[in-house]
């Protein structure tokens, strides 16, 4: 298991890639914010934000997703026509919605929520409907996709 798979406890233990050898594809506003936030994050190495682990990156994107769904901040990259979705009634069982949103906001994955719902005897059809409406898996983003490797100062032929 690599440091990238283990989570933020080992983020700084291995050197990550630097910006040298990459070309800029004009990062989006979300990516610029991530680059700034993760550079000063205690969870990942401050020396190299590109070394941030997948777990930390996923949590950071999840926080932005919840901002978007809550209507606190609009993110183009995360929009699926559902900005401020949580300000409307997405399901008649508001208590269940609140429980699921809280779990998702704190990093639970859909499977975690389903297991919790089963153990807590929650109505699984309702849980699945709420998870489908939130659709957090559709908002997973690769880390810094705007960077691409260049070889000896030139673009790879497959990228031109």
PDB file of C-alpha atoms in Angstrom:
ATOM      1  CA  UNK A   1       0.000   0.000   0.000  1.00  0.00           C
ATOM      2  CA  UNK A   2       1.468   3.366  -0.949  1.00  0.00           C
ATOM      3  CA  UNK A   3       1.438   6.525   1.129  1.00  0.00           C
ATOM      4  CA  UNK A   4      -1.096   7.881  -1.345  1.00  0.00           C
ATOM      5  CA  UNK A   5      -3.503   5.073  -0.502  1.00  0.00           C
ATOM      6  CA  UNK A   6      -2.992   5.149   3.261  1.00  0.00           C
ATOM      7  CA  UNK A   7      -4.163   8.649   3.903  1.00  0.00           C
ATOM      8  CA  UNK A   8      -2.840  11.842   5.348  1.00  0.00           C
ATOM      9  CA  UNK A   9      -0.788  10.263   8.130  1.00  0.00           C
ATOM     10  CA  UNK A  10       1.915   9.404   5.606  1.00  0.00           C
ATOM     11  CA  UNK A  11       1.488  12.293   3.172  1.00  0.00           C
ATOM     12  CA  UNK A  12       4.789  13.923   3.990  1.00  0.00           C
ATOM     13  CA  UNK A  13       6.790  10.722   4.273  1.00  0.00           C
ATOM     14  CA  UNK A  14       7.591  10.344   0.600  1.00  0.00           C
ATOM     15  CA  UNK A  15       8.659  13.066  -1.792  1.00  0.00           C
ATOM     16  CA  UNK A  16       5.986  13.936  -4.305  1.00  0.00           C
ATOM     17  CA  UNK A  17       6.276  15.454  -7.755  1.00  0.00           C
ATOM     18  CA  UNK A  18       7.100  19.105  -8.112  1.00  0.00           C
ATOM     19  CA  UNK A  19       5.739  21.572 -10.638  1.00  0.00           C
ATOM     20  CA  UNK A  20       8.919  21.227 -12.688  1.00  0.00           C
ATOM     21  CA  UNK A  21       8.263  19.119 -15.759  1.00  0.00           C
ATOM     22  CA  UNK A  22       4.604  20.076 -16.016  1.00  0.00           C
ATOM     23  CA  UNK A  23       2.815  22.515 -18.281  1.00  0.00           C
ATOM     24  CA  UNK A  24      -0.119  24.652 -17.195  1.00  0.00           C
ATOM     25  CA  UNK A  25      -3.553  24.102 -18.823  1.00  0.00           C
ATOM     26  CA  UNK A  26      -5.108  27.076 -17.041  1.00  0.00           C
ATOM     27  CA  UNK A  27      -6.420  25.663 -13.779  1.00  0.00           C
ATOM     28  CA  UNK A  28     -10.039  26.230 -12.917  1.00  0.00           C
ATOM     29  CA  UNK A  29     -11.102  28.361  -9.958  1.00  0.00           C
ATOM     30  CA  UNK A  30     -11.670  25.216  -7.884  1.00  0.00           C
ATOM     31  CA  UNK A  31      -8.216  23.904  -8.721  1.00  0.00           C
ATOM     32  CA  UNK A  32      -6.554  27.236  -7.906  1.00  0.00           C
ATOM     33  CA  UNK A  33      -8.360  27.213  -4.562  1.00  0.00           C
ATOM     34  CA  UNK A  34      -7.259  23.626  -3.920  1.00  0.00           C
ATOM     35  CA  UNK A  35      -3.678  24.447  -4.756  1.00  0.00           C
ATOM     36  CA  UNK A  36      -3.741  27.351  -2.276  1.00  0.00           C
ATOM     37  CA  UNK A  37      -5.656  25.490   0.457  1.00  0.00           C
ATOM     38  CA  UNK A  38      -3.636  22.298   0.295  1.00  0.00           C
ATOM     39  CA  UNK A  39      -0.347  24.198   0.304  1.00  0.00           C
ATOM     40  CA  UNK A  40      -1.131  25.362   3.846  1.00  0.00           C
ATOM     41  CA  UNK A  41      -3.010  22.305   5.052  1.00  0.00           C
ATOM     42  CA  UNK A  42      -1.742  20.534   8.135  1.00  0.00           C
ATOM     43  CA  UNK A  43      -3.027  17.267   6.676  1.00  0.00           C
ATOM     44  CA  UNK A  44      -0.657  17.221   3.707  1.00  0.00           C
ATOM     45  CA  UNK A  45       2.919  18.259   3.244  1.00  0.00           C
ATOM     46  CA  UNK A  46       3.318  22.011   2.907  1.00  0.00           C
ATOM     47  CA  UNK A  47       6.470  21.526   0.856  1.00  0.00           C
ATOM     48  CA  UNK A  48       4.707  19.954  -2.095  1.00  0.00           C
ATOM     49  CA  UNK A  49       0.937  20.153  -2.507  1.00  0.00           C
ATOM     50  CA  UNK A  50       1.077  17.701  -5.388  1.00  0.00           C
ATOM     51  CA  UNK A  51       2.183  15.071  -2.863  1.00  0.00           C
ATOM     52  CA  UNK A  52      -1.154  15.388  -1.086  1.00  0.00           C
ATOM     53  CA  UNK A  53      -2.686  11.977  -0.661  1.00  0.00           C
ATOM     54  CA  UNK A  54      -5.857  10.852  -2.407  1.00  0.00           C
ATOM     55  CA  UNK A  55      -7.718  10.678   0.909  1.00  0.00           C
ATOM     56  CA  UNK A  56      -6.955  14.336   1.738  1.00  0.00           C
ATOM     57  CA  UNK A  57      -7.780  15.430  -1.802  1.00  0.00           C
ATOM     58  CA  UNK A  58     -11.072  13.534  -1.706  1.00  0.00           C
ATOM     59  CA  UNK A  59     -11.999  15.107   1.615  1.00  0.00           C
ATOM     60  CA  UNK A  60     -11.161  18.558   0.290  1.00  0.00           C
ATOM     61  CA  UNK A  61     -13.346  18.037  -2.791  1.00  0.00           C
ATOM     62  CA  UNK A  62     -16.119  16.615  -0.598  1.00  0.00           C
ATOM     63  CA  UNK A  63     -16.055  19.802   1.519  1.00  0.00           C
ATOM     64  CA  UNK A  64     -16.388  21.906  -1.645  1.00  0.00           C
ATOM     65  CA  UNK A  65     -19.227  19.635  -2.827  1.00  0.00           C
ATOM     66  CA  UNK A  66     -21.118  20.211   0.403  1.00  0.00           C
ATOM     67  CA  UNK A  67     -20.542  23.979   0.058  1.00  0.00           C
ATOM     68  CA  UNK A  68     -22.038  23.761  -3.423  1.00  0.00           C
ATOM     69  CA  UNK A  69     -25.015  21.587  -2.491  1.00  0.00           C
ATOM     70  CA  UNK A  70     -25.714  23.755   0.564  1.00  0.00           C
ATOM     71  CA  UNK A  71     -25.668  26.893  -1.548  1.00  0.00           C
ATOM     72  CA  UNK A  72     -22.754  28.436   0.338  1.00  0.00           C
ATOM     73  CA  UNK A  73     -20.491  28.696  -2.713  1.00  0.00           C
ATOM     74  CA  UNK A  74     -21.004  27.908  -6.370  1.00  0.00           C
ATOM     75  CA  UNK A  75     -18.392  25.720  -8.054  1.00  0.00           C
ATOM     76  CA  UNK A  76     -18.629  25.302 -11.852  1.00  0.00           C
ATOM     77  CA  UNK A  77     -16.604  22.110 -11.708  1.00  0.00           C
ATOM     78  CA  UNK A  78     -19.047  20.463  -9.311  1.00  0.00           C
ATOM     79  CA  UNK A  79     -22.301  21.757 -10.742  1.00  0.00           C
ATOM     80  CA  UNK A  80     -24.775  19.270 -12.099  1.00  0.00           C
ATOM     81  CA  UNK A  81     -27.645  21.750 -12.103  1.00  0.00           C
ATOM     82  CA  UNK A  82     -28.019  21.363  -8.366  1.00  0.00           C
ATOM     83  CA  UNK A  83     -26.498  24.397  -6.684  1.00  0.00           C
ATOM     84  CA  UNK A  84     -28.208  24.886  -3.282  1.00  0.00           C
ATOM     85  CA  UNK A  85     -29.991  21.537  -3.649  1.00  0.00           C
ATOM     86  CA  UNK A  86     -30.049  21.099   0.115  1.00  0.00           C
ATOM     87  CA  UNK A  87     -32.097  24.280   0.546  1.00  0.00           C
ATOM     88  CA  UNK A  88     -35.033  22.505  -1.056  1.00  0.00           C
ATOM     89  CA  UNK A  89     -36.931  19.457   0.122  1.00  0.00           C
ATOM     90  CA  UNK A  90     -35.163  16.619  -1.644  1.00  0.00           C
ATOM     91  CA  UNK A  91     -37.058  13.903   0.219  1.00  0.00           C
ATOM     92  CA  UNK A  92     -40.067  13.892   2.564  1.00  0.00           C
ATOM     93  CA  UNK A  93     -38.048  12.286   5.384  1.00  0.00           C
ATOM     94  CA  UNK A  94     -36.118  15.400   6.448  1.00  0.00           C
ATOM     95  CA  UNK A  95     -34.565  13.730   9.489  1.00  0.00           C
ATOM     96  CA  UNK A  96     -33.120  10.968   7.332  1.00  0.00           C
ATOM     97  CA  UNK A  97     -31.846  13.526   4.809  1.00  0.00           C
ATOM     98  CA  UNK A  98     -30.108  15.438   7.610  1.00  0.00           C
ATOM     99  CA  UNK A  99     -28.490  12.253   8.948  1.00  0.00           C
ATOM    100  CA  UNK A 100     -27.230  11.239   5.515  1.00  0.00           C
ATOM    101  CA  UNK A 101     -25.982  14.725   4.660  1.00  0.00           C
ATOM    102  CA  UNK A 102     -24.101  14.862   7.966  1.00  0.00           C
ATOM    103  CA  UNK A 103     -22.493  11.491   7.254  1.00  0.00           C
ATOM    104  CA  UNK A 104     -21.530  12.461   3.693  1.00  0.00           C
ATOM    105  CA  UNK A 105     -20.202  15.835   4.849  1.00  0.00           C
ATOM    106  CA  UNK A 106     -17.894  14.150   7.347  1.00  0.00           C
ATOM    107  CA  UNK A 107     -16.405  11.827   4.738  1.00  0.00           C
ATOM    108  CA  UNK A 108     -18.649   8.777   4.714  1.00  0.00           C
ATOM    109  CA  UNK A 109     -18.961   7.029   1.403  1.00  0.00           C
ATOM    110  CA  UNK A 110     -22.241   5.741  -0.001  1.00  0.00           C
ATOM    111  CA  UNK A 111     -21.464   2.209   1.150  1.00  0.00           C
ATOM    112  CA  UNK A 112     -20.774   3.475   4.681  1.00  0.00           C
ATOM    113  CA  UNK A 113     -24.179   5.164   4.685  1.00  0.00           C
ATOM    114  CA  UNK A 114     -25.904   2.045   3.384  1.00  0.00           C
ATOM    115  CA  UNK A 115     -24.250  -0.135   6.048  1.00  0.00           C
ATOM    116  CA  UNK A 116     -25.250   2.375   8.750  1.00  0.00           C
ATOM    117  CA  UNK A 117     -28.816   2.480   7.418  1.00  0.00           C
ATOM    118  CA  UNK A 118     -29.073  -1.299   7.431  1.00  0.00           C
ATOM    119  CA  UNK A 119     -27.673  -1.557  10.969  1.00  0.00           C
ATOM    120  CA  UNK A 120     -29.962   1.244  12.202  1.00  0.00           C
ATOM    121  CA  UNK A 121     -33.024  -0.261  10.466  1.00  0.00           C
ATOM    122  CA  UNK A 122     -33.517   2.830   8.283  1.00  0.00           C
ATOM    123  CA  UNK A 123     -35.694   2.492   5.166  1.00  0.00           C
ATOM    124  CA  UNK A 124     -33.168   1.429   2.523  1.00  0.00           C
ATOM    125  CA  UNK A 125     -35.288   2.584  -0.417  1.00  0.00           C
ATOM    126  CA  UNK A 126     -35.356   6.083   1.074  1.00  0.00           C
ATOM    127  CA  UNK A 127     -31.628   6.006   1.825  1.00  0.00           C
ATOM    128  CA  UNK A 128     -30.834   4.971  -1.743  1.00  0.00           C
ATOM    129  CA  UNK A 129     -33.123   7.650  -3.157  1.00  0.00           C
ATOM    130  CA  UNK A 130     -31.397  10.347  -1.093  1.00  0.00           C
ATOM    131  CA  UNK A 131     -27.936   9.089  -2.050  1.00  0.00           C
ATOM    132  CA  UNK A 132     -28.948   9.081  -5.716  1.00  0.00           C
ATOM    133  CA  UNK A 133     -30.177  12.663  -5.413  1.00  0.00           C
ATOM    134  CA  UNK A 134     -26.953  13.819  -3.728  1.00  0.00           C
ATOM    135  CA  UNK A 135     -24.873  11.869  -6.274  1.00  0.00           C
ATOM    136  CA  UNK A 136     -21.559  12.667  -4.575  1.00  0.00           C
ATOM    137  CA  UNK A 137     -19.665  10.024  -6.553  1.00  0.00           C
ATOM    138  CA  UNK A 138     -20.278  11.953  -9.762  1.00  0.00           C
ATOM    139  CA  UNK A 139     -18.245  14.822  -8.317  1.00  0.00           C
ATOM    140  CA  UNK A 140     -14.995  12.970  -7.766  1.00  0.00           C
ATOM    141  CA  UNK A 141     -12.226  14.907  -9.440  1.00  0.00           C
ATOM    142  CA  UNK A 142      -8.653  13.947 -10.269  1.00  0.00           C
ATOM    143  CA  UNK A 143      -6.011  15.926  -8.415  1.00  0.00           C
ATOM    144  CA  UNK A 144      -4.771  18.844 -10.466  1.00  0.00           C
ATOM    145  CA  UNK A 145      -5.910  17.503 -13.827  1.00  0.00           C
ATOM    146  CA  UNK A 146      -4.767  20.784 -15.383  1.00  0.00           C
ATOM    147  CA  UNK A 147      -1.162  19.650 -15.094  1.00  0.00           C
ATOM    148  CA  UNK A 148       0.362  17.418 -17.695  1.00  0.00           C
ATOM    149  CA  UNK A 149       3.898  16.153 -18.021  1.00  0.00           C
ATOM    150  CA  UNK A 150       6.190  17.651 -20.610  1.00  0.00           C
ATOM    151  CA  UNK A 151       9.352  16.004 -21.794  1.00  0.00           C
ATOM    152  CA  UNK A 152      12.462  18.128 -22.219  1.00  0.00           C
ATOM    153  CA  UNK A 153      10.427  21.310 -22.456  1.00  0.00           C
ATOM    154  CA  UNK A 154       8.204  19.943 -25.215  1.00  0.00           C
ATOM    155  CA  UNK A 155       4.752  18.474 -25.123  1.00  0.00           C
ATOM    156  CA  UNK A 156       4.325  14.825 -25.695  1.00  0.00           C
ATOM    157  CA  UNK A 157       3.042  14.046 -29.154  1.00  0.00           C
ATOM    158  CA  UNK A 158      -0.081  12.459 -27.658  1.00  0.00           C
ATOM    159  CA  UNK A 159      -0.962  15.749 -25.920  1.00  0.00           C
ATOM    160  CA  UNK A 160      -0.690  18.124 -28.865  1.00  0.00           C
TER     161      UNK A 160
END
